[in-house]
Amino acid sequence: MRIALPGLLGLALAMPALAEAPGDWASNNRDFGAQRYVPLRQITPANVATLRQAWVYHMKPAASADKPAPARLFISEAIPIVVANTMYLPTPYGRIVALDASTGVEKWSAILPNNDVASIRGVSWWAGDGTRPPAIIVGTRAGRMLSYDARTGALNAWFGTDGVVELKTPEVMNGQPNAAYIQPSPPFVWRNLIFTGAGPGEGPGGSNGGKGPAGDTRAWDARTGKLVWTFHSVPRPGELGHETWGGDSWRDRSGVNVWGWMTVDDARGILYMPYGAPNNDRVGIDRPGNNLFSSSIVAVNAATGKYLWHFQVVHHDVWDMDTQSPPTLVDVKRDGRTIPALVSVNKNSLMFVLDRVTGKPVFGVEERPVPPSTIPGEQLSPTQPFPVLPEPLAQTELSRANLYKGEAAHEAYCAKLVDDNAMKLGPIFTPLELDRYTVSLPGTQGGVNYYGGAFDPKRRLFVANINNLAQPMRMVRQADGSYVNQGPLAGTRRFWDADRRLPCGPTPWGQMVAVDIDTGKIAWRTTLGVTDAFPEALRETGRPGLGGTTLTTTGLAFVGATDDERFRAFETATGKEVWTTKLDAAAASTPIVYGGAGGHEFVAVVATGGSQNITRLDGDEVIAWSLPDGAR
């Protein structure tokens, strides 16, 4: 299950928890538990409408007479970090930058060595240990981890080899040294440990099936770059869960990886790892069984990697549902006691509230029957776990009767799309079929994606933005006998009119949802986003998007995400929209709220257009807003 290296286990306890100022945003999701709750009080529901643009940082380097502007390398989903009035983030142009967080003026920039590319979702902060200075930790597309001096942007020679640790080591590459192995999200830093997940790809099918690099989680010494422990995400012989992989299907299995964010209970020293689906993530014929620890939350001792408990959200996942959202740590007040808990939300729209010490459901979970597969050899689990409470955050039923209703032309398009392709429409966990398109809600971009939700401990609300978005799938048998999701409408294409970017499922296509964490009941729902292409009376459709929500102690919920290129604020208590501004491109990232110079409070977000066929691919800005002097 885990390999711990003697002599290094005490290093995680050598320094206290985050000691940054209350106005800092020192971790991607602000705090170790990913609550994304900001204690600052300057911006309120009463004055948020007076926010003005404070500064804009254009991430694309300017062209010169002898040097053209560089090409964009990725679409940014970065959540900046801010410590001591300095903002750090990767840009889509191969650089890490440090900005004055109050003015947007660049303090330093660093080009990644060997034309490497940083994680699209951000960088991480290590506070130093009193001997070594604070560092910016970067994961890359080439499978490396880098440590930069936070003050100067120089690589730290004391970390790894001249500031670089090679993550593509033999014990995880399974004999495929040239296979893809990336860091989709930045490493997660806790005390003197750095935790890394993996991005080994989704599995192409074919004769290779799901074989490839391992998705193991590893911990590294932030002071040296040395490996501390490894947790085997696919249990090996003799380890708990090995029996859930039929035959030798565990061997060299890829996937089952943390590609989103981890969280940690700082006081208890427990690390929570949200694992994704196995490879191949659409076909499980070659991996009979429930396949632990795929699509599971796994808790381990953060200092040693020792297994504590797990909860599997999807058994034998062939829907690519994953559990990639950061498990949000909350305290539930129930039956006169306080339960330390975590919230797991994911693409299937189901919200599980678990005791974070034991892994036991707080509101109950039922194993409910689901349909079997008709594909020869595919042995789906006969049941899947459903929480008793809360109810699903997004829609879980799709039928001919609830296709889009509204604009006549789009209604006709959707009906024709279904009829011309003889699509089978169904509910959550509808199995894929051979040579026929199946479409169910939610699809792989439905529900809540990697950004997760946020928690307001004052109002006792867990708030998330969701997509009601389906995706066609079709299994095809190849010449070598293997199966693959294939067809002109399969893969990453959504269930929509791609030219007009209009989904065919029921509206609202995007929503904000709040759950009372103490009762498990939905507190409110509100539509998120408008469709500008429709007549005014039909525009309140909600819009799909990527990027999460941030909450403030004054009762505001800030969110970008949607492909209508707006940035919004809602009242946390009611879901009422209280401020909206139009951007040049969609903000497919989670906004941050932080304190800058002179006591000024700022809201900032990265807006580069988005990815995953969701939002328009343009824009290269970090934008910050603050209140005018008279409104503070």
Short mmCIF file of C-alpha atoms in Angstrom, two decimals, residues 97-514:
data_model
loop_
_atom_site.label_atom_id
_atom_site.label_comp_id
_atom_site.label_asym_id
_atom_site.label_seq_id
_atom_site.Cartn_x
_atom_site.Cartn_y
_atom_site.Cartn_z
CA VAL A 97 5.56 35.08 -12.72
CA ALA A 98 5.51 37.01 -9.47
CA LEU A 99 3.34 40.15 -9.43
CA ASP A 100 2.72 42.96 -7.01
CA ALA A 101 -0.72 41.83 -5.86
CA SER A 102 -1.94 45.43 -5.41
CA THR A 103 -0.82 46.81 -8.78
CA GLY A 104 -0.25 43.84 -11.11
CA VAL A 105 3.29 45.00 -11.81
CA GLU A 106 5.64 42.12 -12.55
CA LYS A 107 8.31 41.54 -9.90
CA TRP A 108 10.08 38.63 -11.59
CA SER A 109 9.49 35.95 -14.18
CA ALA A 110 11.16 32.60 -14.79
CA ILE A 111 11.15 30.52 -17.97
CA LEU A 112 10.86 26.82 -17.28
CA PRO A 113 13.99 24.88 -18.32
CA ASN A 114 14.01 22.59 -21.37
CA ASN A 115 10.91 24.24 -22.86
CA ASP A 116 8.81 22.58 -20.18
CA VAL A 117 5.27 23.68 -19.33
CA ALA A 118 3.85 24.20 -15.85
CA SER A 119 0.61 22.73 -14.58
CA ILE A 120 -2.31 24.67 -16.01
CA ARG A 121 -3.92 24.99 -12.57
CA GLY A 122 -1.31 26.92 -10.60
CA VAL A 123 1.79 26.74 -8.43
CA SER A 124 2.29 26.06 -4.71
CA TRP A 125 3.83 27.92 -1.78
CA TRP A 126 6.28 26.48 0.74
CA ALA A 127 6.93 28.80 3.66
CA GLY A 128 10.53 27.72 4.22
CA ASP A 129 11.96 26.20 7.41
CA GLY A 130 14.00 29.02 8.93
CA THR A 131 17.12 27.81 7.16
CA ARG A 132 15.92 27.67 3.60
CA PRO A 133 13.82 30.54 2.22
CA PRO A 134 10.21 30.34 1.03
CA ALA A 135 9.82 28.56 -2.30
CA ILE A 136 7.39 28.29 -5.19
CA ILE A 137 6.82 24.64 -6.09
CA VAL A 138 5.90 23.87 -9.71
CA GLY A 139 4.71 20.66 -11.37
CA THR A 140 5.23 20.31 -15.12
CA ARG A 141 3.92 18.61 -18.24
CA ALA A 142 7.20 16.73 -18.65
CA GLY A 143 6.80 15.04 -15.29
CA ARG A 144 9.12 17.21 -13.24
CA MET A 145 8.87 19.17 -10.01
CA LEU A 146 10.76 22.45 -9.61
CA SER A 147 11.52 24.68 -6.64
CA TYR A 148 12.01 28.43 -7.16
CA ASP A 149 13.17 31.02 -4.67
CA ALA A 150 9.99 32.99 -3.95
CA ARG A 151 11.99 36.22 -3.61
CA THR A 152 14.02 36.09 -6.82
CA GLY A 153 12.59 33.44 -9.16
CA ALA A 154 15.91 31.54 -9.25
CA LEU A 155 15.86 27.74 -9.09
CA ASN A 156 16.83 26.46 -5.64
CA ALA A 157 20.06 24.49 -6.03
CA TRP A 158 19.44 22.68 -2.73
CA PHE A 159 16.29 21.01 -4.08
CA GLY A 160 16.73 17.85 -6.15
CA THR A 161 19.32 18.40 -8.86
CA ASP A 162 19.81 22.14 -9.28
CA GLY A 163 16.20 22.80 -8.36
CA VAL A 164 14.59 19.97 -10.33
CA VAL A 165 13.17 16.58 -9.24
CA GLU A 166 12.46 13.99 -11.93
CA LEU A 167 9.06 12.42 -11.21
CA LYS A 168 9.20 9.92 -14.10
CA THR A 169 11.12 7.35 -12.08
CA PRO A 170 11.17 3.61 -12.87
CA GLU A 171 8.95 2.58 -9.95
CA VAL A 172 6.00 4.53 -11.40
CA MET A 173 6.68 4.34 -15.14
CA ASN A 174 6.10 0.57 -15.33
CA GLY A 175 8.71 0.03 -18.00
CA GLN A 176 7.40 2.86 -20.22
CA PRO A 177 9.91 5.69 -19.63
CA ASN A 178 8.65 7.73 -22.58
CA ALA A 179 4.96 7.50 -21.71
CA ALA A 180 3.01 10.63 -20.81
CA TYR A 181 3.24 11.46 -17.11
CA ILE A 182 2.31 15.02 -16.22
CA GLN A 183 1.28 17.13 -13.24
CA PRO A 184 -2.19 18.37 -14.26
CA SER A 185 -2.59 20.21 -10.95
CA PRO A 186 0.16 21.75 -8.82
CA PRO A 187 1.81 19.73 -6.05
CA PHE A 188 0.13 20.04 -2.65
CA VAL A 189 2.33 21.39 0.16
CA TRP A 190 1.79 20.69 3.86
CA ARG A 191 4.43 21.66 6.40
CA ASN A 192 7.72 20.23 5.04
CA LEU A 193 6.11 17.71 2.71
CA ILE A 194 5.13 18.03 -0.94
CA PHE A 195 2.50 15.59 -2.23
CA THR A 196 2.27 14.77 -5.93
CA GLY A 197 -0.40 12.96 -7.88
CA ALA A 198 -0.05 12.02 -11.52
CA GLY A 199 -1.46 12.51 -14.99
CA PRO A 200 -0.76 9.27 -16.91
CA GLY A 201 -3.40 9.84 -19.58
CA GLU A 202 -6.85 8.37 -19.97
CA GLY A 203 -5.96 5.11 -21.69
CA PRO A 204 -6.31 4.82 -25.47
CA GLY A 205 -7.74 1.30 -25.59
CA GLY A 206 -6.34 -1.00 -28.22
CA SER A 207 -4.00 -3.87 -27.43
CA ASN A 208 -2.35 -1.88 -24.62
CA GLY A 209 -5.63 -1.60 -22.73
CA GLY A 210 -5.15 0.29 -19.47
CA LYS A 211 -1.45 -0.45 -19.01
CA GLY A 212 0.96 2.41 -18.40
CA PRO A 213 2.47 4.59 -15.67
CA ALA A 214 1.12 4.13 -12.16
CA GLY A 215 -1.09 6.76 -10.56
CA ASP A 216 0.58 6.39 -7.16
CA THR A 217 0.65 9.34 -4.75
CA ARG A 218 4.10 10.29 -3.46
CA ALA A 219 5.43 12.56 -0.71
CA TRP A 220 8.70 14.48 -1.00
CA ASP A 221 10.89 16.44 1.40
CA ALA A 222 10.39 20.13 0.58
CA ARG A 223 13.90 20.87 1.87
CA THR A 224 15.77 18.41 -0.33
CA GLY A 225 13.42 16.94 -2.93
CA LYS A 226 14.02 13.43 -1.59
CA LEU A 227 11.24 10.84 -1.73
CA VAL A 228 9.59 10.20 1.65
CA TRP A 229 6.77 7.74 0.94
CA THR A 230 4.72 6.18 -1.86
CA PHE A 231 1.08 5.05 -1.70
CA HIS A 232 0.09 2.40 -4.25
CA SER A 233 -3.20 3.56 -5.72
CA VAL A 234 -3.71 0.10 -7.26
CA PRO A 235 -3.10 -2.33 -4.38
CA ARG A 236 -0.46 -4.96 -4.95
CA PRO A 237 -0.55 -8.59 -3.75
CA GLY A 238 -0.99 -8.67 0.03
CA GLU A 239 -2.32 -5.10 0.22
CA LEU A 240 -5.88 -4.14 1.14
CA GLY A 241 -8.09 -3.97 -1.95
CA HIS A 242 -5.90 -6.15 -4.18
CA GLU A 243 -8.74 -8.68 -4.45
CA THR A 244 -10.91 -6.08 -6.26
CA TRP A 245 -8.80 -6.53 -9.40
CA GLY A 246 -9.61 -9.82 -11.14
CA GLY A 247 -6.66 -11.98 -12.20
CA ASP A 248 -3.57 -9.96 -13.06
CA SER A 249 -5.54 -6.86 -14.08
CA TRP A 250 -3.78 -4.86 -11.35
CA ARG A 251 -0.39 -5.35 -12.96
CA ASP A 252 1.03 -2.20 -14.59
CA ARG A 253 -2.45 -0.67 -14.40
CA SER A 254 -2.56 3.02 -15.20
CA GLY A 255 -5.03 5.68 -14.15
CA VAL A 256 -6.31 5.58 -10.54
CA ASN A 257 -4.53 8.86 -10.01
CA VAL A 258 -5.04 12.15 -8.18
CA TRP A 259 -5.16 14.68 -11.00
CA GLY A 260 -7.03 17.30 -8.99
CA TRP A 261 -6.27 18.65 -5.51
CA MET A 262 -5.69 16.90 -2.21
CA THR A 263 -6.58 18.28 1.22
CA VAL A 264 -5.31 17.65 4.74
CA ASP A 265 -6.69 17.79 8.27
CA ASP A 266 -3.85 19.84 9.72
CA ALA A 267 -4.60 19.08 13.38
CA ARG A 268 -4.92 15.33 12.87
CA GLY A 269 -2.29 14.99 10.16
CA ILE A 270 -4.62 13.14 7.77
CA LEU A 271 -4.20 13.48 4.00
CA TYR A 272 -7.26 13.00 1.75
CA MET A 273 -6.61 11.83 -1.80
CA PRO A 274 -9.37 11.95 -4.48
CA TYR A 275 -8.57 9.24 -7.04
CA GLY A 276 -9.76 9.03 -10.64
CA ALA A 277 -11.02 6.19 -12.79
CA PRO A 278 -8.73 3.38 -14.02
CA ASN A 279 -7.41 3.19 -17.54
CA ASN A 280 -9.08 2.45 -19.85
CA ASP A 281 -11.71 4.74 -18.34
CA ARG A 282 -14.52 3.63 -20.69
CA VAL A 283 -13.86 -0.10 -20.87
CA GLY A 284 -13.47 -2.43 -17.90
CA ILE A 285 -13.61 -5.82 -19.57
CA ASP A 286 -9.97 -6.48 -18.73
CA ARG A 287 -10.32 -5.40 -15.07
CA PRO A 288 -13.21 -7.32 -13.43
CA GLY A 289 -14.07 -6.20 -9.91
CA ASN A 290 -14.71 -2.92 -8.13
CA ASN A 291 -11.13 -1.76 -8.78
CA LEU A 292 -9.95 -0.06 -5.59
CA PHE A 293 -8.85 2.63 -5.07
CA SER A 294 -10.29 4.01 -8.31
CA SER A 295 -12.93 6.76 -8.01
CA SER A 296 -12.44 6.77 -4.24
CA ILE A 297 -11.51 9.09 -1.42
CA VAL A 298 -8.56 7.58 0.45
CA ALA A 299 -7.31 8.87 3.81
CA VAL A 300 -3.73 8.25 4.93
CA ASN A 301 -1.38 9.45 7.63
CA ALA A 302 0.12 12.51 5.97
CA ALA A 303 3.56 12.01 7.52
CA THR A 304 3.93 8.30 6.67
CA GLY A 305 1.42 7.43 3.92
CA LYS A 306 -0.12 4.73 6.13
CA TYR A 307 -3.65 3.76 5.01
CA LEU A 308 -6.48 4.85 7.32
CA TRP A 309 -9.74 4.45 5.40
CA HIS A 310 -11.36 4.72 1.97
CA PHE A 311 -14.78 5.35 0.45
CA GLN A 312 -15.46 4.35 -3.16
CA VAL A 313 -17.83 6.73 -4.93
CA VAL A 314 -18.17 4.69 -8.16
CA HIS A 315 -17.60 0.93 -8.38
CA HIS A 316 -15.83 -0.38 -11.51
CA ASP A 317 -15.93 3.08 -13.07
CA VAL A 318 -16.47 3.03 -16.85
CA TRP A 319 -18.09 6.47 -16.96
CA ASP A 320 -14.93 8.52 -16.16
CA MET A 321 -16.64 9.97 -13.09
CA ASP A 322 -13.48 10.22 -10.93
CA THR A 323 -13.38 11.89 -7.50
CA GLN A 324 -11.12 14.71 -8.58
CA SER A 325 -12.59 17.58 -6.53
CA PRO A 326 -10.64 18.55 -3.40
CA PRO A 327 -12.38 16.91 -0.41
CA THR A 328 -13.69 19.95 1.47
CA LEU A 329 -13.24 19.74 5.24
CA VAL A 330 -16.24 20.85 7.30
CA ASP A 331 -17.67 20.34 10.77
CA VAL A 332 -21.26 19.04 10.79
CA LYS A 333 -23.48 19.92 13.75
CA ARG A 334 -25.93 17.05 14.11
CA ASP A 335 -27.91 15.53 16.98
CA GLY A 336 -26.20 17.74 19.53
CA ARG A 337 -22.65 16.90 18.52
CA THR A 338 -20.03 18.19 16.12
CA ILE A 339 -18.78 15.69 13.53
CA PRO A 340 -15.47 16.38 11.77
CA ALA A 341 -16.45 15.67 8.17
CA LEU A 342 -15.49 16.10 4.55
CA VAL A 343 -17.56 16.75 1.44
CA SER A 344 -16.87 14.87 -1.79
CA VAL A 345 -18.57 16.09 -4.97
CA ASN A 346 -17.82 15.02 -8.49
CA LYS A 347 -19.03 14.70 -12.06
CA ASN A 348 -21.91 12.37 -11.20
CA SER A 349 -23.48 15.24 -9.16
CA LEU A 350 -23.73 13.15 -5.98
CA MET A 351 -22.56 14.79 -2.76
CA PHE A 352 -21.15 12.48 -0.10
CA VAL A 353 -20.62 13.81 3.43
CA LEU A 354 -18.22 11.53 5.32
CA ASP A 355 -16.80 11.49 8.82
CA ARG A 356 -13.24 12.51 8.02
CA VAL A 357 -11.77 10.42 10.85
CA THR A 358 -13.57 7.15 10.06
CA GLY A 359 -14.86 7.54 6.49
CA LYS A 360 -18.41 6.65 7.57
CA PRO A 361 -21.29 8.49 5.83
CA VAL A 362 -22.88 11.20 7.96
CA PHE A 363 -26.30 11.19 6.28
CA GLY A 364 -26.35 7.58 5.11
CA VAL A 365 -25.54 5.90 1.80
CA GLU A 366 -27.58 3.29 -0.08
CA GLU A 367 -26.35 0.77 -2.64
CA ARG A 368 -28.98 1.00 -5.38
CA PRO A 369 -29.39 -1.32 -8.38
CA VAL A 370 -28.11 -0.04 -11.75
CA PRO A 371 -28.45 -1.61 -15.22
CA PRO A 372 -26.00 -4.28 -16.42
CA SER A 373 -23.84 -3.87 -19.51
CA THR A 374 -24.77 -5.47 -22.84
CA ILE A 375 -21.16 -5.41 -24.06
CA PRO A 376 -19.72 -8.95 -24.06
CA GLY A 377 -17.39 -9.47 -21.11
CA GLU A 378 -18.17 -6.19 -19.32
CA GLN A 379 -19.04 -6.95 -15.69
CA LEU A 380 -20.47 -3.79 -14.17
CA SER A 381 -21.20 -3.58 -10.47
CA PRO A 382 -24.89 -4.46 -9.92
CA THR A 383 -25.20 -1.51 -7.51
CA GLN A 384 -23.75 1.95 -7.03
CA PRO A 385 -23.62 4.10 -3.87
CA PHE A 386 -26.16 6.94 -3.54
CA PRO A 387 -26.28 9.33 -0.59
CA VAL A 388 -29.58 9.43 1.28
CA LEU A 389 -28.90 13.16 1.64
CA PRO A 390 -28.26 15.53 0.00
CA GLU A 391 -30.26 15.06 -3.18
CA PRO A 392 -28.18 15.20 -6.40
CA LEU A 393 -26.73 18.65 -7.01
CA ALA A 394 -27.28 18.41 -10.79
CA GLN A 395 -29.85 16.67 -12.96
CA THR A 396 -29.58 12.89 -13.24
CA GLU A 397 -32.31 12.02 -15.77
CA LEU A 398 -32.31 12.50 -19.55
CA SER A 399 -35.18 11.51 -21.83
CA ARG A 400 -36.88 12.57 -25.04
CA ALA A 401 -39.41 14.43 -22.87
CA ASN A 402 -36.90 16.72 -21.16
CA LEU A 403 -34.73 17.74 -24.10
CA TYR A 404 -34.22 21.51 -24.41
CA LYS A 405 -37.44 23.51 -24.66
CA GLY A 406 -37.41 27.16 -25.72
CA GLU A 407 -36.02 28.58 -28.96
CA ALA A 408 -37.76 26.73 -31.80
CA ALA A 409 -34.70 26.29 -34.00
CA HIS A 410 -32.65 24.75 -31.22
CA GLU A 411 -35.53 22.52 -30.12
CA ALA A 412 -35.69 21.14 -33.66
CA TYR A 413 -31.91 20.67 -33.82
CA CYS A 414 -31.86 18.62 -30.61
CA ALA A 415 -34.75 16.40 -31.64
CA LYS A 416 -33.07 15.74 -34.99
CA LEU A 417 -29.72 15.02 -33.31
CA VAL A 418 -31.33 12.30 -31.19
CA ASP A 419 -33.44 10.81 -33.98
CA ASP A 420 -30.83 10.83 -36.74
CA ASN A 421 -28.34 9.03 -34.51
CA ALA A 422 -30.83 6.69 -32.82
CA MET A 423 -29.47 7.82 -29.46
CA LYS A 424 -30.38 6.03 -26.27
CA LEU A 425 -31.13 8.57 -23.54
CA GLY A 426 -31.02 7.59 -19.89
CA PRO A 427 -30.29 8.35 -16.24
CA ILE A 428 -27.05 8.34 -14.32
CA PHE A 429 -25.03 5.12 -14.72
CA THR A 430 -26.60 4.25 -18.07
CA PRO A 431 -24.15 1.67 -19.50
CA LEU A 432 -22.41 2.31 -22.78
CA GLU A 433 -23.59 0.20 -25.72
CA LEU A 434 -21.92 -1.37 -28.71
CA ASP A 435 -22.28 0.60 -31.97
CA ARG A 436 -24.94 2.90 -30.51
CA TYR A 437 -24.75 6.32 -28.91
CA THR A 438 -25.88 6.51 -25.31
CA VAL A 439 -26.40 9.86 -23.60
CA SER A 440 -27.06 10.24 -19.88
CA LEU A 441 -27.06 12.98 -17.27
CA PRO A 442 -24.74 14.01 -15.97
CA GLY A 443 -21.97 13.49 -18.53
CA THR A 444 -18.27 13.80 -17.84
CA GLN A 445 -18.54 17.60 -17.83
CA GLY A 446 -21.74 17.54 -15.85
CA GLY A 447 -22.14 17.80 -12.11
CA VAL A 448 -19.13 19.30 -10.34
CA ASN A 449 -15.69 19.00 -11.89
CA TYR A 450 -12.19 19.25 -10.40
CA TYR A 451 -12.76 22.67 -8.80
CA GLY A 452 -15.19 21.36 -6.15
CA GLY A 453 -17.23 23.58 -3.86
CA ALA A 454 -16.69 26.01 -0.97
CA PHE A 455 -17.94 26.13 2.61
CA ASP A 456 -19.22 29.03 4.71
CA PRO A 457 -18.92 27.95 8.39
CA LYS A 458 -20.85 31.02 9.55
CA ARG A 459 -23.94 30.38 7.40
CA ARG A 460 -23.43 26.60 7.45
CA LEU A 461 -23.66 26.35 3.66
CA PHE A 462 -21.68 24.31 1.16
CA VAL A 463 -21.88 26.13 -2.19
CA ALA A 464 -20.95 24.79 -5.63
CA ASN A 465 -21.55 25.73 -9.25
CA ILE A 466 -22.70 22.81 -11.38
CA ASN A 467 -23.19 21.86 -15.03
CA ASN A 468 -26.23 20.07 -16.42
CA LEU A 469 -24.37 18.82 -19.45
CA ALA A 470 -24.47 15.43 -21.17
CA GLN A 471 -22.05 13.76 -23.57
CA PRO A 472 -22.61 11.09 -26.25
CA MET A 473 -20.69 7.81 -25.93
CA ARG A 474 -20.45 4.83 -28.27
CA MET A 475 -18.41 1.66 -27.94
CA VAL A 476 -16.83 0.20 -31.08
CA ARG A 477 -15.01 -3.11 -31.37
CA GLN A 478 -11.64 -2.83 -33.05
CA ALA A 479 -9.84 -5.33 -35.29
CA ASP A 480 -7.76 -6.67 -32.39
CA GLY A 481 -10.91 -7.44 -30.39
CA SER A 482 -10.63 -4.55 -27.98
CA TYR A 483 -13.29 -1.90 -27.43
CA VAL A 484 -12.96 1.87 -27.62
CA ASN A 485 -15.28 4.86 -27.25
CA GLN A 486 -15.40 6.07 -30.83
CA GLY A 487 -17.51 7.94 -33.35
CA PRO A 488 -17.96 11.47 -34.69
CA LEU A 489 -20.15 12.41 -31.71
CA ALA A 490 -18.20 10.46 -29.07
CA GLY A 491 -15.11 11.40 -27.11
CA THR A 492 -15.02 14.98 -25.87
CA ARG A 493 -17.90 16.35 -27.94
CA ARG A 494 -20.78 17.46 -25.78
CA PHE A 495 -24.48 16.78 -26.29
CA TRP A 496 -25.05 20.06 -28.07
CA ASP A 497 -25.01 22.12 -31.24
CA ALA A 498 -21.26 22.67 -31.41
CA ASP A 499 -21.49 25.56 -33.87
CA ARG A 500 -23.82 27.58 -31.65
CA ARG A 501 -22.51 26.13 -28.38
CA LEU A 502 -26.01 25.25 -27.23
CA PRO A 503 -26.56 22.10 -25.11
CA CYS A 504 -29.51 19.84 -25.92
CA GLY A 505 -30.31 18.74 -22.38
CA PRO A 506 -32.78 20.41 -20.06
CA THR A 507 -32.11 23.88 -18.68
CA PRO A 508 -30.69 25.36 -16.58
CA TRP A 509 -27.38 24.32 -18.15
CA GLY A 510 -25.50 25.97 -15.28
CA GLN A 511 -26.54 26.54 -11.67
CA MET A 512 -25.37 27.63 -8.26
CA VAL A 513 -26.45 25.26 -5.48
CA ALA A 514 -26.19 25.64 -1.70
#
